[in-house]
Amino acid sequence: MNLAQLLIESAERRPDAPALAAGTDVVASYGEHASRSARLAAGLRTELGLRHGDIVALAMGNCTSYSEILFAAWHAGCAVLPMNARLHPREFAWILENAGAAALFVDSALADDLAAIGDEAPALRHSIHCGSASHRSLFEGPEMLPEEAGADDLAWLFYTSGTTGRPKGAMLSHRNLRAMTAAYFANVDGIGPDDCIIHAAPMSHGSGLYLLPHVARGACQVIPESGGFDPEECLVLIGHWPGATFFLAPTMLTRLIRVPGIERLDLGNLKTIVYGGAPMYREDVLRALGILGPRLVQIYGQGEAPMTITALSREDHVNDGHPRHDARLSSVGRAQAGVEVRVVDERGSDASTGEIGEVAVRGEVVMGGYFRNAEATADSLRDGWLHTGDMGALDEDGFLTLKDRSKDLIISGGSNIYPREVEEVLLRHDGVLEASVVGERHADWGERVVAFIVPKPESPVREAELDQLCLDHIARFKRPRAYRFLTELPKNNYGKILKTELRALLD
Ligand code: AMP
């Protein structure tokens, strides 16, 4: 069934309920959102001549048009390609060409950057500048009926963030995203019709995917005026909007809880913060729980199994009487509904409890493959299982602890060192704001451990103290042999630390 139905059905149930808001102002009811998307869908088909299955790309920051375009494209039988608004023009060009996108919606901030891209993406027939007369004219005709979409038709082409190599387009079908929506309700959170999602994180990624369960329930989507993540603005919006949910990258969550005076604010409107997409360290989880209370849910997913591999529930976060509570807080929780999770060794056999191997996933949420990339598809989808490239271990209760991407593993003197374990220890130091550990080539040991440390402002951190902390908590061979101090860590738009850039600093 077409995902467009989610909006249509919510509009039928509650046409006057707020659907889209800019800051604190409601700009469209569900009736209006559905009607505008149905008219835009007609415009895409008749004015632009798009056909069933064509790809509609978005190069836009968060805005109220985002949801309108997504639902219009689905309504018209097309698929969407939301792109990270911070990409370089060359990266946009590469993705548009690789996907063979037929139409592109671009906002004014990116219009200049993308003006010359047409030549590099020959399939691109239309570039529509958001808010322009040509954009407005697409709404002028009557609404069209939604196109039929098969469960396995492409709905969302999700390009991986490409922290290594070229990004790959994970093909997500209507079925995959329905399965993600169902798992949200089963494992992440309930949503009431008077709740809302505040899109402070990019809508091209997790926050945008999570608009689906919210639209399914007829909840409002709130777009911050800044179009992105501004911690102070988030707090203002929390003060205004009851039943608020955010999806945040861990680095955003840790910035939010550092806003001076946050402890004194009334956070009664804040319902849930779902975090994920990158490691969240135990110390940071504890700090966030102390400030925000039982409002945290963690998810682990990847573009290839969107938002839906495991979840660490709200209850698991606060169940501090449990003997393994500490270990659970460093885990990513248990398999979400409809998803099977295994940890496998190099031969593809199940690793034993506690043993580290590659995380493999099966279920309705798993992508059909990578767009026009049979080789990468065959490499990651084997015997019906998605091989995630993430290393982890399952405990006896099915809680998964992620170690690191296999490529981030450090092998020193023949021993495996998981950077995450070392980072967790370094973060125990009061003066450490952020820590990231990588391997540096070494003539004798193969690699040696190097830690990049961002100290808190005005907090001197001495190497000897960090070394002692490591000696107190982990095996000697795992401790960093060199420290580098930085004022910030390189991160991509989704808050993921770019270890490739850190390694490059060592060359
Ligand atoms: P992307 O496809 O861009 O969403 O990136 C997915 C990758 O982010 C996963 O394969 C993991 O390496 C990482 N990731 C996602 N969620 C988590 C999490 N909760 N904890 C640690 N790493 C995560």
Short mmCIF file of C-alpha atoms and ligand atoms in Angstrom, two decimals:
data_model
loop_
_atom_site.label_atom_id
_atom_site.label_comp_id
_atom_site.label_asym_id
_atom_site.label_seq_id
_atom_site.Cartn_x
_atom_site.Cartn_y
_atom_site.Cartn_z
CA MET A 1 0.00 0.00 0.00
CA ASN A 2 1.20 3.48 -0.90
CA LEU A 3 2.73 5.43 2.01
CA ALA A 4 0.70 8.40 0.76
CA GLN A 5 -2.30 6.71 2.40
CA LEU A 6 -0.90 7.52 5.84
CA LEU A 7 -1.47 11.21 5.21
CA ILE A 8 -4.79 10.70 3.42
CA GLU A 9 -6.19 8.62 6.27
CA SER A 10 -5.07 11.03 8.98
CA ALA A 11 -6.63 13.89 7.01
CA GLU A 12 -9.90 11.96 6.78
CA ARG A 13 -9.92 11.29 10.50
CA ARG A 14 -8.92 14.75 11.71
CA PRO A 15 -8.93 17.29 8.89
CA ASP A 16 -8.62 20.28 11.21
CA ALA A 17 -5.81 18.96 13.36
CA PRO A 18 -2.47 20.78 13.00
CA ALA A 19 -0.18 18.95 10.59
CA LEU A 20 2.71 21.34 9.93
CA ALA A 21 4.13 24.15 12.01
CA ALA A 22 6.97 26.60 11.49
CA GLY A 23 8.37 27.39 14.92
CA THR A 24 5.33 28.07 17.08
CA ASP A 25 2.94 28.81 14.16
CA VAL A 26 0.70 26.18 12.61
CA VAL A 27 0.91 26.57 8.83
CA ALA A 28 -1.25 23.65 7.66
CA SER A 29 -3.96 21.40 9.04
CA TYR A 30 -4.08 17.74 8.03
CA GLY A 31 -6.81 18.56 5.50
CA GLU A 32 -4.63 21.26 3.96
CA HIS A 33 -1.47 19.16 3.98
CA ALA A 34 -3.22 16.26 2.26
CA SER A 35 -4.92 18.52 -0.27
CA ARG A 36 -1.71 20.39 -1.16
CA SER A 37 0.21 17.14 -1.54
CA ALA A 38 -2.52 15.70 -3.78
CA ARG A 39 -2.43 18.84 -5.95
CA LEU A 40 1.36 18.89 -6.07
CA ALA A 41 1.24 15.22 -7.07
CA ALA A 42 -1.01 16.16 -9.98
CA GLY A 43 1.42 18.96 -10.88
CA LEU A 44 4.33 16.52 -10.89
CA ARG A 45 2.48 14.22 -13.26
CA THR A 46 0.79 16.70 -15.58
CA GLU A 47 3.02 19.80 -15.52
CA LEU A 48 6.36 18.05 -15.21
CA GLY A 49 5.37 14.84 -16.98
CA LEU A 50 6.82 12.59 -14.28
CA ARG A 51 5.91 8.93 -14.55
CA HIS A 52 5.29 6.14 -12.10
CA GLY A 53 8.61 5.14 -10.53
CA ASP A 54 10.45 8.37 -11.38
CA ILE A 55 12.73 9.73 -8.67
CA VAL A 56 12.11 13.10 -7.05
CA ALA A 57 15.19 14.44 -5.26
CA LEU A 58 15.24 16.99 -2.45
CA ALA A 59 18.25 19.23 -1.75
CA MET A 60 16.69 21.21 1.05
CA GLY A 61 17.18 22.05 4.68
CA ASN A 62 14.28 21.29 7.02
CA CYS A 63 11.16 23.23 6.08
CA THR A 64 7.40 22.76 5.98
CA SER A 65 7.53 21.99 2.23
CA TYR A 66 9.60 18.89 2.93
CA SER A 67 6.73 16.67 4.04
CA GLU A 68 4.50 18.13 1.31
CA ILE A 69 6.99 17.06 -1.37
CA LEU A 70 7.57 13.59 0.09
CA PHE A 71 3.86 12.81 0.22
CA ALA A 72 3.21 14.39 -3.18
CA ALA A 73 5.88 12.24 -4.78
CA TRP A 74 4.47 9.05 -3.24
CA HIS A 75 0.92 10.12 -4.12
CA ALA A 76 2.08 10.49 -7.74
CA GLY A 77 3.64 7.00 -7.70
CA CYS A 78 7.20 8.36 -7.60
CA ALA A 79 10.05 7.64 -5.19
CA VAL A 80 11.92 10.24 -3.14
CA LEU A 81 15.62 10.91 -2.79
CA PRO A 82 16.19 13.21 0.20
CA MET A 83 19.80 14.40 0.23
CA ASN A 84 21.86 15.73 3.09
CA ALA A 85 21.70 19.52 2.68
CA ARG A 86 25.36 19.90 3.66
CA LEU A 87 26.79 17.90 0.79
CA HIS A 88 29.31 19.41 -1.58
CA PRO A 89 27.94 20.30 -5.06
CA ARG A 90 30.06 17.51 -6.55
CA GLU A 91 28.48 15.02 -4.13
CA PHE A 92 24.98 16.22 -5.02
CA ALA A 93 25.85 15.86 -8.70
CA TRP A 94 27.22 12.38 -8.20
CA ILE A 95 24.14 11.16 -6.30
CA LEU A 96 21.67 12.76 -8.74
CA GLU A 97 23.47 11.16 -11.65
CA ASN A 98 23.80 7.78 -9.96
CA ALA A 99 20.09 7.76 -9.07
CA GLY A 100 18.96 9.09 -12.44
CA ALA A 101 16.68 11.52 -10.59
CA ALA A 102 14.03 13.07 -12.87
CA ALA A 103 13.21 16.13 -10.76
CA LEU A 104 14.96 18.08 -8.04
CA PHE A 105 13.48 20.40 -5.43
CA VAL A 106 16.09 22.81 -4.15
CA ASP A 107 15.83 25.53 -1.51
CA SER A 108 17.20 29.04 -1.89
CA ALA A 109 20.24 28.33 0.30
CA LEU A 110 21.40 25.62 -2.11
CA ALA A 111 20.09 26.96 -5.42
CA ASP A 112 23.35 28.66 -6.45
CA ASP A 113 25.43 25.62 -5.60
CA LEU A 114 23.19 23.38 -7.63
CA ALA A 115 22.55 25.68 -10.59
CA ALA A 116 25.14 24.06 -12.84
CA ILE A 117 24.40 20.47 -11.99
CA GLY A 118 22.08 19.73 -14.92
CA ASP A 119 25.00 18.88 -17.21
CA GLU A 120 26.34 16.29 -14.81
CA ALA A 121 22.99 14.58 -14.25
CA PRO A 122 21.52 14.14 -17.74
CA ALA A 123 18.36 12.38 -16.53
CA LEU A 124 17.42 15.40 -14.43
CA ARG A 125 14.61 17.04 -16.39
CA HIS A 126 13.39 19.59 -13.83
CA SER A 127 14.98 21.65 -11.11
CA ILE A 128 12.37 23.43 -9.01
CA HIS A 129 13.37 26.27 -6.79
CA CYS A 130 11.25 26.09 -3.61
CA GLY A 131 8.94 29.03 -3.18
CA SER A 132 9.38 30.17 -6.82
CA ALA A 133 6.53 30.85 -9.24
CA SER A 134 7.22 27.54 -10.97
CA HIS A 135 6.91 25.73 -7.64
CA ARG A 136 3.63 27.51 -6.89
CA SER A 137 2.24 26.74 -10.32
CA LEU A 138 2.49 23.00 -9.58
CA PHE A 139 -0.36 23.40 -7.08
CA GLU A 140 -2.74 25.06 -9.51
CA GLY A 141 -4.53 22.02 -10.90
CA PRO A 142 -7.07 19.77 -9.17
CA GLU A 143 -6.09 17.00 -6.78
CA MET A 144 -5.34 13.59 -8.28
CA LEU A 145 -6.24 10.23 -6.80
CA PRO A 146 -3.25 8.45 -5.29
CA GLU A 147 -1.40 6.09 -7.59
CA GLU A 148 -1.25 2.46 -6.66
CA ALA A 149 2.12 1.47 -5.26
CA GLY A 150 3.23 -2.11 -4.82
CA ALA A 151 4.65 -3.03 -1.42
CA ASP A 152 8.04 -3.61 -3.02
CA ASP A 153 8.05 -0.45 -5.14
CA LEU A 154 10.85 1.96 -4.36
CA ALA A 155 9.68 4.67 -1.93
CA TRP A 156 12.88 6.28 -0.56
CA LEU A 157 16.36 6.09 -1.99
CA PHE A 158 18.60 6.55 1.02
CA TYR A 159 22.22 7.34 0.23
CA THR A 160 24.53 6.15 2.99
CA SER A 161 26.50 8.96 4.59
CA GLY A 162 29.64 7.74 2.86
CA THR A 163 32.00 8.07 5.78
CA THR A 164 34.12 5.74 3.63
CA GLY A 165 34.13 5.75 -0.15
CA ARG A 166 31.25 6.69 -2.43
CA PRO A 167 27.77 6.79 -0.92
CA LYS A 168 25.51 3.90 -1.93
CA GLY A 169 21.76 4.22 -2.50
CA ALA A 170 19.86 1.85 -0.20
CA MET A 171 16.54 1.08 -1.89
CA LEU A 172 13.73 1.34 0.66
CA SER A 173 10.31 0.16 -0.40
CA HIS A 174 6.85 1.09 0.83
CA ARG A 175 6.93 -2.23 2.72
CA ASN A 176 10.26 -1.42 4.42
CA LEU A 177 8.96 1.93 5.68
CA ARG A 178 5.64 0.45 6.81
CA ALA A 179 7.62 -2.11 8.79
CA MET A 180 9.72 0.69 10.30
CA THR A 181 6.52 2.54 11.26
CA ALA A 182 5.02 -0.55 12.91
CA ALA A 183 8.24 -1.20 14.83
CA TYR A 184 8.23 2.40 16.09
CA PHE A 185 4.89 1.81 17.79
CA ALA A 186 5.96 -1.59 19.11
CA ASN A 187 9.38 -0.72 20.48
CA VAL A 188 10.14 2.96 20.43
CA ASP A 189 7.11 4.89 21.61
CA GLY A 190 3.38 5.44 21.43
CA ILE A 191 2.16 8.61 19.71
CA GLY A 192 -1.07 10.45 20.49
CA PRO A 193 -2.84 12.70 17.96
CA ASP A 194 -2.01 15.78 20.03
CA ASP A 195 1.70 14.99 20.14
CA CYS A 196 4.30 16.36 17.77
CA ILE A 197 7.73 15.68 16.35
CA ILE A 198 10.15 18.59 16.32
CA HIS A 199 12.47 18.22 13.34
CA ALA A 200 15.69 19.61 14.78
CA ALA A 201 17.79 16.91 13.08
CA PRO A 202 17.97 16.64 9.27
CA MET A 203 14.74 15.51 7.60
CA SER A 204 16.82 13.81 4.93
CA HIS A 205 17.72 11.22 7.55
CA GLY A 206 16.26 9.91 10.83
CA SER A 207 13.98 12.80 11.70
CA GLY A 208 12.41 12.63 8.23
CA LEU A 209 11.92 8.88 8.45
CA TYR A 210 10.19 9.35 11.78
CA LEU A 211 7.64 11.69 10.28
CA LEU A 212 5.94 8.51 9.04
CA PRO A 213 4.74 7.18 12.43
CA HIS A 214 3.77 10.74 13.39
CA VAL A 215 1.72 11.32 10.26
CA ALA A 216 0.18 7.86 10.72
CA ARG A 217 -1.19 9.06 14.08
CA GLY A 218 -2.12 12.53 12.87
CA ALA A 219 0.48 14.25 15.09
CA CYS A 220 1.98 17.61 14.14
CA GLN A 221 5.38 18.12 12.53
CA VAL A 222 7.17 21.17 13.89
CA ILE A 223 10.02 22.67 11.92
CA PRO A 224 12.31 24.98 13.91
CA GLU A 225 12.68 28.45 12.38
CA SER A 226 16.43 27.90 12.19
CA GLY A 227 15.79 24.88 9.95
CA GLY A 228 18.17 22.82 12.05
CA PHE A 229 19.54 22.04 15.44
CA ASP A 230 19.87 24.99 17.77
CA PRO A 231 19.75 23.77 21.38
CA GLU A 232 18.31 27.01 22.81
CA GLU A 233 15.60 27.06 20.15
CA CYS A 234 14.75 23.42 20.93
CA LEU A 235 14.11 24.41 24.54
CA VAL A 236 11.85 27.27 23.48
CA LEU A 237 9.87 24.92 21.24
CA ILE A 238 9.58 22.38 24.07
CA GLY A 239 8.07 25.17 26.16
CA HIS A 240 5.42 25.68 23.47
CA TRP A 241 4.56 22.23 22.10
CA PRO A 242 3.10 19.52 24.33
CA GLY A 243 3.87 15.86 23.70
CA ALA A 244 7.11 16.71 21.89
CA THR A 245 9.41 14.06 20.41
CA PHE A 246 12.83 14.59 18.87
CA PHE A 247 15.11 12.29 16.98
CA LEU A 248 18.65 13.43 17.76
CA ALA A 249 22.15 12.25 17.01
CA PRO A 250 24.05 11.60 20.26
CA THR A 251 26.19 14.70 19.75
CA MET A 252 23.03 16.83 19.53
CA LEU A 253 21.63 15.29 22.70
CA THR A 254 24.82 16.00 24.60
CA ARG A 255 24.79 19.59 23.35
CA LEU A 256 21.16 19.99 24.41
CA ILE A 257 21.80 18.92 27.98
CA ARG A 258 24.73 21.33 28.24
CA VAL A 259 22.57 24.40 27.71
CA PRO A 260 23.20 26.50 30.83
CA GLY A 261 20.21 26.47 33.17
CA ILE A 262 18.44 23.51 31.53
CA GLU A 263 17.99 21.86 34.96
CA ARG A 264 15.75 24.71 36.05
CA LEU A 265 13.43 24.61 33.03
CA ASP A 266 10.01 23.03 33.03
CA LEU A 267 10.41 20.16 30.56
CA GLY A 268 6.89 18.83 31.11
CA ASN A 269 6.08 19.10 27.38
CA LEU A 270 9.02 16.94 26.37
CA LYS A 271 7.75 13.42 25.81
CA THR A 272 10.63 11.51 24.22
CA ILE A 273 14.06 11.93 22.76
CA VAL A 274 14.97 9.08 20.48
CA TYR A 275 18.70 9.06 19.87
CA GLY A 276 20.88 6.94 17.64
CA GLY A 277 22.90 6.93 14.47
CA ALA A 278 26.25 6.94 16.29
CA PRO A 279 27.60 5.73 19.62
CA MET A 280 26.29 7.35 22.76
CA TYR A 281 28.62 6.84 25.66
CA ARG A 282 27.42 5.58 29.02
CA GLU A 283 28.59 8.70 30.86
CA ASP A 284 26.58 10.87 28.49
CA VAL A 285 23.48 8.68 28.84
CA LEU A 286 23.67 8.95 32.62
CA ARG A 287 24.07 12.72 32.43
CA ALA A 288 21.13 13.00 30.03
CA LEU A 289 18.93 10.81 32.23
CA GLY A 290 19.85 12.91 35.25
CA ILE A 291 18.72 16.08 33.50
CA LEU A 292 15.85 14.89 31.33
CA GLY A 293 14.45 12.02 33.36
CA PRO A 294 12.91 8.89 31.81
CA ARG A 295 12.46 10.32 28.35
CA LEU A 296 15.18 8.54 26.40
CA VAL A 297 14.93 5.73 23.88
CA GLN A 298 17.92 4.60 21.85
CA ILE A 299 17.67 3.06 18.43
CA TYR A 300 20.25 1.38 16.26
CA GLY A 301 19.63 1.21 12.55
CA GLN A 302 21.28 2.03 9.27
CA GLY A 303 20.11 3.27 5.90
CA GLU A 304 19.89 -0.36 4.84
CA ALA A 305 17.47 -1.17 7.72
CA PRO A 306 16.13 2.28 8.50
CA MET A 307 15.99 3.14 12.22
CA THR A 308 15.05 -0.43 12.96
CA ILE A 309 17.58 -2.98 14.11
CA THR A 310 17.48 -2.73 17.90
CA ALA A 311 16.03 -0.40 20.53
CA LEU A 312 16.94 0.32 24.13
CA SER A 313 13.57 1.18 25.63
CA ARG A 314 12.65 3.94 28.04
CA GLU A 315 12.21 1.26 30.75
CA ASP A 316 15.64 -0.25 30.06
CA HIS A 317 17.19 3.18 30.53
CA VAL A 318 15.82 3.60 34.03
CA ASN A 319 15.76 0.02 35.33
CA ASP A 320 18.73 0.70 37.60
CA GLY A 321 17.90 -2.13 39.99
CA HIS A 322 18.81 -4.65 37.31
CA PRO A 323 22.16 -6.38 37.92
CA ARG A 324 23.25 -5.74 34.33
CA HIS A 325 21.88 -2.20 34.12
CA ASP A 326 25.32 -0.68 33.57
CA ALA A 327 26.12 -3.00 30.69
CA ARG A 328 22.68 -2.41 29.21
CA LEU A 329 23.21 1.34 29.19
CA SER A 330 26.24 0.79 26.98
CA SER A 331 24.23 -1.44 24.69
CA VAL A 332 21.87 -0.60 21.83
CA GLY A 333 19.11 -2.75 23.31
CA ARG A 334 17.23 -5.65 21.81
CA ALA A 335 15.93 -6.55 18.36
CA GLN A 336 12.95 -4.46 17.31
CA ALA A 337 9.64 -6.07 16.35
CA GLY A 338 9.78 -8.03 13.11
CA VAL A 339 13.58 -7.97 13.01
CA GLU A 340 15.93 -10.88 13.64
CA VAL A 341 19.42 -9.99 14.80
CA ARG A 342 22.41 -12.32 14.84
CA VAL A 343 26.09 -11.90 15.48
CA VAL A 344 28.16 -14.00 13.12
CA ASP A 345 31.80 -14.99 12.85
CA GLU A 346 33.90 -14.85 9.64
CA ARG A 347 32.45 -18.15 8.44
CA GLY A 348 28.91 -16.85 8.90
CA SER A 349 28.14 -19.09 11.91
CA ASP A 350 26.48 -17.73 15.03
CA ALA A 351 28.99 -16.34 17.51
CA SER A 352 28.49 -17.55 21.06
CA THR A 353 26.99 -15.32 23.74
CA GLY A 354 29.36 -12.47 24.50
CA GLU A 355 31.58 -13.20 21.51
CA ILE A 356 32.22 -10.34 19.09
CA GLY A 357 31.27 -10.75 15.46
CA GLU A 358 29.48 -8.93 12.65
CA VAL A 359 25.87 -7.91 13.22
CA ALA A 360 23.51 -9.47 10.67
CA VAL A 361 19.84 -8.55 10.30
CA ARG A 362 16.78 -10.05 8.62
CA GLY A 363 13.23 -8.74 8.42
CA GLU A 364 10.71 -6.70 6.47
CA VAL A 365 12.59 -3.51 7.17
CA VAL A 366 15.73 -4.61 5.30
CA MET A 367 16.33 -2.83 1.98
CA GLY A 368 15.95 -4.57 -1.37
CA GLY A 369 19.56 -3.76 -2.31
CA TYR A 370 21.75 -0.88 -3.44
CA PHE A 371 20.58 1.07 -6.44
CA ARG A 372 22.49 0.09 -9.58
CA ASN A 373 25.18 -1.59 -7.55
CA ALA A 374 24.83 -5.37 -7.78
CA GLU A 375 28.30 -5.96 -6.42
CA ALA A 376 27.75 -4.02 -3.18
CA THR A 377 24.30 -5.62 -2.86
CA ALA A 378 25.72 -9.12 -3.15
CA ASP A 379 28.34 -8.22 -0.61
CA SER A 380 25.90 -6.99 2.03
CA LEU A 381 22.79 -9.13 1.40
CA ARG A 382 23.77 -12.77 1.76
CA ASP A 383 21.35 -15.67 2.25
CA GLY A 384 18.60 -13.22 3.07
CA TRP A 385 20.64 -11.50 5.81
CA LEU A 386 21.89 -7.93 5.78
CA HIS A 387 25.50 -7.84 6.88
CA THR A 388 25.77 -4.49 8.58
CA GLY A 389 29.54 -4.05 8.80
CA ASP A 390 29.05 -3.29 12.51
CA MET A 391 30.82 -5.40 15.09
CA GLY A 392 28.99 -6.35 18.25
CA ALA A 393 28.12 -8.99 20.80
CA LEU A 394 24.82 -10.30 22.17
CA ASP A 395 24.32 -11.07 25.86
CA GLU A 396 22.15 -13.85 27.27
CA ASP A 397 19.08 -11.59 27.28
CA GLY A 398 19.51 -10.55 23.64
CA PHE A 399 20.96 -7.09 24.34
CA LEU A 400 23.37 -6.10 21.62
CA THR A 401 26.49 -4.11 22.43
CA LEU A 402 28.13 -2.52 19.42
CA LYS A 403 31.85 -2.44 19.37
CA ASP A 404 32.90 -0.56 16.28
CA ARG A 405 32.66 -0.68 12.54
CA SER A 406 35.02 -3.42 11.44
CA LYS A 407 37.14 -0.82 9.67
CA ASP A 408 37.61 1.14 12.93
CA LEU A 409 38.95 -1.85 14.83
CA ILE A 410 42.57 -1.35 15.91
CA ILE A 411 44.92 -4.31 15.78
CA SER A 412 48.01 -3.65 17.84
CA GLY A 413 50.64 -6.31 18.43
CA GLY A 414 48.14 -8.87 17.15
CA SER A 415 45.47 -7.93 19.71
CA ASN A 416 42.09 -6.46 18.83
CA ILE A 417 41.29 -3.14 20.44
CA TYR A 418 37.80 -1.70 20.15
CA PRO A 419 38.10 2.10 20.19
CA ARG A 420 34.71 2.49 21.81
CA GLU A 421 35.90 0.72 24.95
CA VAL A 422 38.84 3.11 25.30
CA GLU A 423 36.67 6.14 24.51
CA GLU A 424 34.22 5.16 27.27
CA VAL A 425 37.07 5.21 29.78
CA LEU A 426 38.52 8.54 28.61
CA LEU A 427 35.09 10.16 28.91
CA ARG A 428 35.03 9.35 32.61
CA HIS A 429 37.52 12.18 33.11
CA ASP A 430 35.69 15.29 34.26
CA GLY A 431 37.64 17.55 31.96
CA VAL A 432 36.98 15.56 28.76
CA LEU A 433 34.19 16.79 26.53
CA GLU A 434 34.73 14.42 23.60
CA ALA A 435 37.11 11.60 22.84
CA SER A 436 37.77 9.58 19.73
CA VAL A 437 40.31 6.81 19.38
CA VAL A 438 41.94 5.60 16.15
CA GLY A 439 44.79 3.36 15.08
CA GLU A 440 48.01 4.83 13.70
CA ARG A 441 50.33 2.71 11.59
CA HIS A 442 53.29 1.52 13.60
CA ALA A 443 56.40 -0.29 12.41
CA ASP A 444 56.59 -2.75 15.31
CA TRP A 445 52.99 -3.28 16.43
CA GLY A 446 51.10 -2.85 13.17
CA GLU A 447 49.04 -0.08 14.75
CA ARG A 448 49.22 1.95 17.92
CA VAL A 449 46.33 3.58 19.76
CA VAL A 450 46.01 7.36 19.45
CA ALA A 451 43.35 9.34 21.32
CA PHE A 452 41.94 12.65 20.13
CA ILE A 453 40.64 14.62 23.08
CA VAL A 454 38.44 17.71 23.16
CA PRO A 455 38.82 19.16 26.67
CA LYS A 456 35.99 21.09 28.28
CA PRO A 457 36.60 24.83 28.19
CA GLU A 458 38.92 25.89 30.98
CA SER A 459 39.45 22.33 32.16
CA PRO A 460 43.06 21.33 31.95
CA VAL A 461 43.43 17.66 31.13
CA ARG A 462 46.83 16.07 31.66
CA GLU A 463 47.96 13.07 29.65
CA ALA A 464 49.21 11.39 32.82
CA GLU A 465 45.71 11.53 34.33
CA LEU A 466 44.18 9.98 31.24
CA ASP A 467 46.82 7.29 31.21
CA GLN A 468 46.13 6.48 34.85
CA LEU A 469 42.39 6.33 34.17
CA CYS A 470 43.03 3.78 31.44
CA LEU A 471 45.36 1.76 33.66
CA ASP A 472 42.60 1.70 36.28
CA HIS A 473 39.91 0.42 33.91
CA ILE A 474 41.25 -1.46 30.90
CA ALA A 475 44.08 -3.77 29.90
CA ARG A 476 47.43 -2.00 29.53
CA PHE A 477 47.79 -2.80 25.85
CA LYS A 478 44.57 -0.94 25.04
CA ARG A 479 45.60 2.42 26.44
CA PRO A 480 46.50 5.24 24.06
CA ARG A 481 50.20 5.64 23.33
CA ALA A 482 49.69 9.20 22.13
CA TYR A 483 47.20 11.99 22.76
CA ARG A 484 46.20 14.80 20.46
CA PHE A 485 44.17 17.71 21.79
CA LEU A 486 41.65 19.40 19.50
CA THR A 487 39.02 22.10 19.98
CA GLU A 488 36.42 19.99 18.15
CA LEU A 489 36.13 16.65 16.39
CA PRO A 490 35.35 16.51 12.66
CA LYS A 491 31.73 15.41 12.18
CA ASN A 492 29.34 15.06 9.31
CA ASN A 493 25.90 16.64 9.17
CA TYR A 494 24.40 13.68 11.00
CA GLY A 495 26.73 14.14 13.95
CA LYS A 496 28.91 11.16 13.10
CA ILE A 497 32.56 11.58 13.97
CA LEU A 498 34.67 11.27 10.84
CA LYS A 499 37.44 8.92 11.92
CA THR A 500 38.84 8.96 8.40
CA GLU A 501 39.63 12.66 8.90
CA LEU A 502 41.21 11.97 12.28
CA ARG A 503 43.38 9.27 10.74
CA ALA A 504 44.37 11.71 7.99
CA LEU A 505 45.66 14.08 10.69
CA LEU A 506 48.17 11.40 11.63
CA ASP A 507 49.61 10.90 8.14
P1 AMP B 1 23.47 5.51 8.46
O1 AMP B 1 23.22 4.47 7.44
O2 AMP B 1 24.05 6.76 7.90
O3 AMP B 1 22.26 5.77 9.32
O4 AMP B 1 24.61 4.94 9.46
C1 AMP B 1 24.39 3.74 10.12
C2 AMP B 1 25.53 3.38 11.03
O5 AMP B 1 25.57 4.26 12.17
C3 AMP B 1 25.38 2.00 11.63
O6 AMP B 1 25.81 0.99 10.74
C4 AMP B 1 26.22 2.10 12.88
O7 AMP B 1 27.59 1.96 12.58
C5 AMP B 1 25.98 3.52 13.32
N1 AMP B 1 24.90 3.57 14.33
C6 AMP B 1 23.58 3.69 14.13
N2 AMP B 1 22.90 3.69 15.29
C7 AMP B 1 23.82 3.53 16.27
C8 AMP B 1 23.77 3.43 17.70
N3 AMP B 1 22.61 3.50 18.36
N4 AMP B 1 24.94 3.25 18.36
C9 AMP B 1 26.11 3.18 17.70
N5 AMP B 1 26.24 3.28 16.37
C10 AMP B 1 25.11 3.45 15.65
#
